[in-house]
Short mmCIF file of C-alpha atoms and ligand atoms in Angstrom, two decimals:
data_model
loop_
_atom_site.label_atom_id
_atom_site.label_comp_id
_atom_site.label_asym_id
_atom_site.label_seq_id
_atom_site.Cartn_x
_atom_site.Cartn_y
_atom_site.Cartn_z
CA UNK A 82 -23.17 -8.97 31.56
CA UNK A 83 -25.92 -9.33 28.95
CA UNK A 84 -28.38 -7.17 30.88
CA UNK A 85 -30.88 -4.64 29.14
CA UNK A 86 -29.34 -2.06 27.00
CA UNK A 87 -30.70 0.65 25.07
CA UNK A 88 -28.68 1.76 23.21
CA UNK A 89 -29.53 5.29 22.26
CA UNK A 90 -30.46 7.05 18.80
CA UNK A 91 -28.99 10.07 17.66
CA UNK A 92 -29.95 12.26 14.60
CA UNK A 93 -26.69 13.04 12.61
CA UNK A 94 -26.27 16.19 10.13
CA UNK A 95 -25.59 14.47 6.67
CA UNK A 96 -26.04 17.44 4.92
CA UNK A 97 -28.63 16.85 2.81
CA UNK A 98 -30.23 14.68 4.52
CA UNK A 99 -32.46 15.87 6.88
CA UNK A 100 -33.79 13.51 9.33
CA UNK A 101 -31.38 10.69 9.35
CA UNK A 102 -30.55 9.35 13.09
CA UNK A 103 -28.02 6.56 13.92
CA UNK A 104 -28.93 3.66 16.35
CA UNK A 105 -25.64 3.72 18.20
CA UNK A 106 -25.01 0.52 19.17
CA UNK A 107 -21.37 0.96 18.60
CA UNK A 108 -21.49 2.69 21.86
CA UNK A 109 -23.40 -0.57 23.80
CA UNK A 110 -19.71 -1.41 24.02
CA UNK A 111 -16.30 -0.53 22.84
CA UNK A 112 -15.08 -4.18 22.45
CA UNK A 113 -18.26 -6.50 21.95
CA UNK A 114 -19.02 -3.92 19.88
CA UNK A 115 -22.61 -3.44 17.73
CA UNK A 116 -24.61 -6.00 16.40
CA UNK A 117 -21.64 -8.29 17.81
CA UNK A 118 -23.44 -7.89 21.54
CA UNK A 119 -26.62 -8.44 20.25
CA UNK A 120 -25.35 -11.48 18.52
CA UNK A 121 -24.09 -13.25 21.64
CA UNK A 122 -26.04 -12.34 24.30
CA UNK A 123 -28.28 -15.59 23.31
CA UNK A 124 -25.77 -17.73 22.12
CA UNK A 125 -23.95 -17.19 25.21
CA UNK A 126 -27.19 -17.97 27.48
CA UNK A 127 -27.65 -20.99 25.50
CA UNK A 128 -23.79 -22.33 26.03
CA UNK A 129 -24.65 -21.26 29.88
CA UNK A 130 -27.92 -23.20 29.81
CA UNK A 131 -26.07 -26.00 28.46
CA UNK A 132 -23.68 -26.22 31.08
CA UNK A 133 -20.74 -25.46 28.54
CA UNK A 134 -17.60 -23.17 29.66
CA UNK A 135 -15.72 -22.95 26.63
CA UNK A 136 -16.35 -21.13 23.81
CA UNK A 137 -14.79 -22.30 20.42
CA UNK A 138 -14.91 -19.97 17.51
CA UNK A 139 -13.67 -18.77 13.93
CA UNK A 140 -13.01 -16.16 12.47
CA UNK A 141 -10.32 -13.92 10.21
CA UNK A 142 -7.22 -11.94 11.92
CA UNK A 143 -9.14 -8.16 11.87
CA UNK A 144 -12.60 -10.30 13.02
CA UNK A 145 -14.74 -8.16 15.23
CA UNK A 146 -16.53 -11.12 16.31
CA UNK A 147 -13.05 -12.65 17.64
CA UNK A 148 -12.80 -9.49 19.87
CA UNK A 149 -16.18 -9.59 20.83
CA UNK A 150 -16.41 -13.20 21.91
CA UNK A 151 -12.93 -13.02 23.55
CA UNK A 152 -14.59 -10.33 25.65
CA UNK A 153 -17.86 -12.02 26.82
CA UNK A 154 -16.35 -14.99 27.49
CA UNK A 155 -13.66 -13.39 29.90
CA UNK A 156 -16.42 -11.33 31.32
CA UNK A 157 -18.86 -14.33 31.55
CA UNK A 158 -15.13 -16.32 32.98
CA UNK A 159 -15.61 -18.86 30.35
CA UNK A 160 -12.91 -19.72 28.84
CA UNK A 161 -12.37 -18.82 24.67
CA UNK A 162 -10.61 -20.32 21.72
CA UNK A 163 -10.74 -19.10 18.12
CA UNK A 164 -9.60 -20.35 14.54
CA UNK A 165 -7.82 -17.64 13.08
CA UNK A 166 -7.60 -17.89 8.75
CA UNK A 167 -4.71 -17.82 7.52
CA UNK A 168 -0.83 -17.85 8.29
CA UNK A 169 0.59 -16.25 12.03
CA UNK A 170 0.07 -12.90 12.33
CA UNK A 171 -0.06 -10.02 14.49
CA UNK A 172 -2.74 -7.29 14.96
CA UNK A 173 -4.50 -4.76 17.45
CA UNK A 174 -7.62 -7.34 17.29
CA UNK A 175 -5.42 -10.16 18.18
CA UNK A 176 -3.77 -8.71 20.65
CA UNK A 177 -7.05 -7.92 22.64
CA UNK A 178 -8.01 -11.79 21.99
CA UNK A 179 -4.71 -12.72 23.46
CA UNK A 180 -5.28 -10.49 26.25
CA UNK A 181 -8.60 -11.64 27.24
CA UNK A 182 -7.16 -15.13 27.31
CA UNK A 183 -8.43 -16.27 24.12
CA UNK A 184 -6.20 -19.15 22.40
CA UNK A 185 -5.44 -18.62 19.01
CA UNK A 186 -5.46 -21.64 16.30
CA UNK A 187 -4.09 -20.30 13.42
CA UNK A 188 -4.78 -22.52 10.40
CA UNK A 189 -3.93 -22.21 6.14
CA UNK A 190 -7.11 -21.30 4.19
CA UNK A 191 -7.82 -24.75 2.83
CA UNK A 192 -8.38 -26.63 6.34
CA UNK A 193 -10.62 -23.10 7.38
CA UNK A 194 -12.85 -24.01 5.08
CA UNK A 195 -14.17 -26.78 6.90
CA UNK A 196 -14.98 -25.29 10.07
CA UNK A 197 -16.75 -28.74 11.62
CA UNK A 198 -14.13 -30.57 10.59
CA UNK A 199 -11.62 -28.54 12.41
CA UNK A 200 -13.57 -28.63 15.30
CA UNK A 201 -14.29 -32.08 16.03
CA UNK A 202 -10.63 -32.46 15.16
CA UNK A 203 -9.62 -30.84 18.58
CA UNK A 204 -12.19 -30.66 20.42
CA UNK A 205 -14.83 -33.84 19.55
CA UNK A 206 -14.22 -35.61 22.96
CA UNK A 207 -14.61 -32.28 24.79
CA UNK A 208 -18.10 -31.98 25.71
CA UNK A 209 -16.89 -28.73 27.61
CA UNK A 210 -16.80 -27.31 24.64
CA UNK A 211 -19.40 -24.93 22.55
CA UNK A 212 -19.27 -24.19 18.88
CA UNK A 213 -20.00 -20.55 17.40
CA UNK A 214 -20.18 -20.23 13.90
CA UNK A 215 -17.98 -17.54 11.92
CA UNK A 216 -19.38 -14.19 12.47
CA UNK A 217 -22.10 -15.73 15.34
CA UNK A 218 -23.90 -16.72 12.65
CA UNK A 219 -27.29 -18.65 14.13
CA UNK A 220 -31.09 -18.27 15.21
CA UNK A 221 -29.99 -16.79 18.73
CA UNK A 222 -28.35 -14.63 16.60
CA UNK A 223 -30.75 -13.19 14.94
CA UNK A 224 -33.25 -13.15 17.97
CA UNK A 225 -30.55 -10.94 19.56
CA UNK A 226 -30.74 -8.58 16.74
CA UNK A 227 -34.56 -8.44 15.90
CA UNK A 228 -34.64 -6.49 19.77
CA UNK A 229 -33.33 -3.64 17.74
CA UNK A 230 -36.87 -2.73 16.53
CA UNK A 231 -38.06 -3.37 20.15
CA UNK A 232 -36.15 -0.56 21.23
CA UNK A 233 -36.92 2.04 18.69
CA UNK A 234 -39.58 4.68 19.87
CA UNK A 235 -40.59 5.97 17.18
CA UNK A 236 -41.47 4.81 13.40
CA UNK A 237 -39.21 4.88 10.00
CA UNK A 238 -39.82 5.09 6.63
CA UNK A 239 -35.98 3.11 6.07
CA UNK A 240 -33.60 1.12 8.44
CA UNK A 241 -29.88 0.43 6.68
CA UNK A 242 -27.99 -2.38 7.83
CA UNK A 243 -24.13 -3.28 6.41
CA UNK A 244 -23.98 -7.33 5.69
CA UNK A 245 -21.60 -9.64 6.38
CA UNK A 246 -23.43 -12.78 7.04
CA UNK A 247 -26.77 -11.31 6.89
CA UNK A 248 -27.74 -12.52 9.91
CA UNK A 249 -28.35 -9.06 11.24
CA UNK A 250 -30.32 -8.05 8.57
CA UNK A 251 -32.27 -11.37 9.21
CA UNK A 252 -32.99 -10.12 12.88
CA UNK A 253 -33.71 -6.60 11.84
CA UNK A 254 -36.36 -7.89 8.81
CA UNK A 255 -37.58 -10.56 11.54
CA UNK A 256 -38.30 -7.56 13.65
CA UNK A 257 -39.52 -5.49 11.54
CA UNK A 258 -42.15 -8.30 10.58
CA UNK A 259 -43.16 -9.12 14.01
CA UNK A 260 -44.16 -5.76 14.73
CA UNK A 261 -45.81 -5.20 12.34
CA UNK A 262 -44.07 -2.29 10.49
CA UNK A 263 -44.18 -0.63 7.40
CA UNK A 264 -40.41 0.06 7.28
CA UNK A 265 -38.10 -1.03 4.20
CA UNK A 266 -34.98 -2.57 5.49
CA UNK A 267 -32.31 -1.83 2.95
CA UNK A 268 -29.51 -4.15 3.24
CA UNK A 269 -25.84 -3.24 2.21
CA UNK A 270 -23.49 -6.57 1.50
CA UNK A 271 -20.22 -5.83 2.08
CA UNK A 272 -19.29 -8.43 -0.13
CA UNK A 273 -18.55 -8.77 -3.66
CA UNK A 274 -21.50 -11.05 -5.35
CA UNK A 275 -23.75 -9.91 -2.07
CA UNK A 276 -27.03 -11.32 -3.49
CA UNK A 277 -26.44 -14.36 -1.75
CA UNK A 278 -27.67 -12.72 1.58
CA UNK A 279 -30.80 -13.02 0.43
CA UNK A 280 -31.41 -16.66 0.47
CA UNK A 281 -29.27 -16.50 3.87
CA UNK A 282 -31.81 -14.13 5.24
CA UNK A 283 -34.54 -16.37 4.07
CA UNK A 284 -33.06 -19.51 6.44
CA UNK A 285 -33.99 -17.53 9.24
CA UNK A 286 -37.22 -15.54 8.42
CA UNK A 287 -39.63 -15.44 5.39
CA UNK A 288 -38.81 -12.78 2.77
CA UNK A 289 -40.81 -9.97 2.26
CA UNK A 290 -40.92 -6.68 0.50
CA UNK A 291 -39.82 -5.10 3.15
CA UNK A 292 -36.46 -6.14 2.12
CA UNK A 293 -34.48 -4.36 0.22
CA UNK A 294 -30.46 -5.67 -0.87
CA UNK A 295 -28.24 -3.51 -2.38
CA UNK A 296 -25.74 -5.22 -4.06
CA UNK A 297 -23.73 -2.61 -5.66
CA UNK A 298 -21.43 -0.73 -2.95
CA UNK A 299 -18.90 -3.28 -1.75
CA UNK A 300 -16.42 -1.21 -3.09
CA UNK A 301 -14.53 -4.47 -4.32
CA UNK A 302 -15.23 -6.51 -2.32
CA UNK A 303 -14.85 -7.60 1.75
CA UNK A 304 -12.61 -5.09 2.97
CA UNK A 305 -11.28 -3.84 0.02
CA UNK A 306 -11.29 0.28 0.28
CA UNK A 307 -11.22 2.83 -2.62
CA UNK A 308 -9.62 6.24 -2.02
CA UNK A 309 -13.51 7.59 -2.51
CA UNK A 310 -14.46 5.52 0.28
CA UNK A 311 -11.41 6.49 2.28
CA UNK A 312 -12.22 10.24 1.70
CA UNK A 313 -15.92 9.90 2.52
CA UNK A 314 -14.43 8.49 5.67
CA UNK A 315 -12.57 11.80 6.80
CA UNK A 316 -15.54 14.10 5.51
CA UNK A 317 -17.87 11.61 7.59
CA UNK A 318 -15.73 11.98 10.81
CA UNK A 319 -15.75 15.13 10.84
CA UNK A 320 -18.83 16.68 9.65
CA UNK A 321 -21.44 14.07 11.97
CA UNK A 322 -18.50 13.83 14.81
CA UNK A 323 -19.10 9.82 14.71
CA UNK A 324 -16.77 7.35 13.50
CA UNK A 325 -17.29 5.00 10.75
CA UNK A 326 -15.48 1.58 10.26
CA UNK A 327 -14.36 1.21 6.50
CA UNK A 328 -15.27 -2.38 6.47
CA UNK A 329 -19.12 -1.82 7.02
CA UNK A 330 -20.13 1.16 8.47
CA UNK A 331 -18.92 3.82 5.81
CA UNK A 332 -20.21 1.22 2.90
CA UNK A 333 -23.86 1.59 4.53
CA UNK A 334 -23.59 5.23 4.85
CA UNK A 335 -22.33 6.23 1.45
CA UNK A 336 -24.90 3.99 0.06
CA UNK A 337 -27.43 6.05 2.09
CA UNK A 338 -26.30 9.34 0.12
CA UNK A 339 -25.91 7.49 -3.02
CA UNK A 340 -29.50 6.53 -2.79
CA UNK A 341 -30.65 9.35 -1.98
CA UNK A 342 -28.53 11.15 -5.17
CA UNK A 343 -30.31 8.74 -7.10
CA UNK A 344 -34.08 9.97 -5.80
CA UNK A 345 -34.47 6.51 -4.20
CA UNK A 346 -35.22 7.96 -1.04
CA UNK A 347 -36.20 11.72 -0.07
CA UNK A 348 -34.78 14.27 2.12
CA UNK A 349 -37.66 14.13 4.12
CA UNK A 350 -38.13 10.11 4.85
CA UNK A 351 -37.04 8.90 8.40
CA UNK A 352 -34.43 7.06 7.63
CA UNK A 353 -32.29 5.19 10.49
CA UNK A 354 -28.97 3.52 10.19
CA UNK A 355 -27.56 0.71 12.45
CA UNK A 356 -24.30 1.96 13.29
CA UNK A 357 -23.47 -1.71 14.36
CA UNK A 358 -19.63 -0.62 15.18
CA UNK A 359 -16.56 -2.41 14.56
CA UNK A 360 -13.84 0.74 15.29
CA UNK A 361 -10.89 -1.31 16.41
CA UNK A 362 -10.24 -2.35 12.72
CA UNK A 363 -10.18 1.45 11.87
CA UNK A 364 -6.63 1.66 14.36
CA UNK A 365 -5.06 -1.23 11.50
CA UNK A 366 -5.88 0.90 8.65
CA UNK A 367 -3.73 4.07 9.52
CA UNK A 368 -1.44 3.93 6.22
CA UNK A 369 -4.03 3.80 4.44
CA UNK A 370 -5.16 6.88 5.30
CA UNK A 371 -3.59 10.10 3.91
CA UNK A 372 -3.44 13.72 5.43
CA UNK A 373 -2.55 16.50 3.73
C1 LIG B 201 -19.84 -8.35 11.83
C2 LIG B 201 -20.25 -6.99 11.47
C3 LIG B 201 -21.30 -6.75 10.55
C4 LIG B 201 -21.97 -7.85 9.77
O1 LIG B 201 -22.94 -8.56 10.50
P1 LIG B 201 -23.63 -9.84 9.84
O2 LIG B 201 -24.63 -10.26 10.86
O3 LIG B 201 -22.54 -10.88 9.69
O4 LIG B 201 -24.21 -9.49 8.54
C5 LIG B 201 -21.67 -5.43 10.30
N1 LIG B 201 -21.03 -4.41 10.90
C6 LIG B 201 -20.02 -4.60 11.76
C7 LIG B 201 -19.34 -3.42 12.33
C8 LIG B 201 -19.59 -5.89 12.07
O5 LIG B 201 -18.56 -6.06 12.93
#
């Protein structure tokens, strides 16, 4: 199920931006969605290789990567069980999970903390069994994602990523290194306090100045919205005819006009933004939304 993809690259009209394309990998799949594919495909060859067919997992309630890995693993018939944060709940993402097959764990904040813990708590005489970190987070992670650059055809001044863990962004400036490029990958945490991607960036590949965080457009904090953000949404939508996830996507993209408002990068730079996906969480936020 992890065969070749390319996904493909489209050039979107941002007015004013004039040569800004979109690496759609929110179209490689609508459920193991974006850099979420790329993030598996070698973690799940690795749980294959080791002989393992259960996946064990972690995540929050709206988690893409719960989705995602509930998804491989019923394509890949392994079977799937996730950590959820927090008290019982209810959600479009957790109802794909449960339909998939995944078992949910749901446990209060302070025993989530200690994901290893947890684990070996249910599962340590399993040897069945195969750990994934919150968000994929690991070196066949990033591996996944550096094939990004691989793919591209043609060169870029800029390549935007949106952060959670930073292991994308670790793939993408591993890439970017390995090949060689002169390309500034500007990195958007979509975190409050986001400077700490750096040094988790740097546990995978050596930093560079090709790196470039931007700390400043978490719009406070991990999935907190604003109604500017909101509104950039709807203009978004509709003007480019793609959809953008409020969580990541839209952060990275107003950042990208932002910057540009500020004369940190030019109308005519090649810039190209990882549209890295995550729509389901988009169907949970209609109240938030308001049309007039
Ligand atoms: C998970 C996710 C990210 C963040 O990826 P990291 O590797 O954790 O930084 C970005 N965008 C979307 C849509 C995601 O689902």
């Amino acid at each position: 199920m992890f065969e070749k993809i390319y996904s493909p690259v489209q050039k979107i009209d941002l007015h004013p931006l004039s040569n800004l394309y979109v690496k759609r990998d929110d179209l490689i799949d609508p459920y193991i969605s974006g850099n979420k594919w790329r993030k598996l495909k070698y973690i799940l060859q690795k749980a294959k290789a080791e002989q393992k067919n259960h996946l064990v997992t972690f995540g929050g309630a709206y988690s893409n990567h719960l989705v995602a890995t509930a998804a491989a693993a019923a394509r890949s018939r392994l079977q799937a069980t996730a950590f959820v944060r927090g008290e019982e709940v209810n959600n479009q993402m957790l109802l794909i999970c449960s339909l998939y097959g995944m078992k949910l764990i749901f446990v209060d904040r302070e025993s989530y903390k200690n994901k290893v813990d947890l684990y070996k708590q249910y599962f340590d005489s399993d040897d069945s069994t195969y750990f994934i970190d919150e968000g994929g987070a690991s070196a066949e992670a990033v591996q996944g994602c550096s094939e990004i650059i691989l793919e591209l055809t043609k060169t870029y001044d800029h390549i935007f990523v949106a952060a959670g863990t930073g292991t994308t962004a670790a793939g993408l400036l591993k890439g970017i290194q390995d090949a060689g490029l002169n390309t500034k990958l500007h990195v958007v945490p979509v975190l409050k306090g986001g400077s700490f991607i750096a040094d988790e960036i740097a546990g995978y590949t050596t930093l560079s100045d090709h790196l470039i965080l931007h700390t400043d457009y978490h719009f406070g904090g991990y999935a907190r919205t604003t109604p500017e953000l909101l509104d950039f949404i709807k203009k978004f939508s509709k003007q480019t005819g793609v959809l953008i996830d409020p969580v990541y996507t839209a952060k990275m993209f107003y950042a990208i006009l932002d910057l540009y408002q500020q004369n940190q990068i030019l109308t005519t730079d090649r810039i190209l933004a990882i549209h890295t996906g995550g729509l389901l969480g988009l169907l949970g936020m209609k109240d938030k939304f308001h049309f007039a």
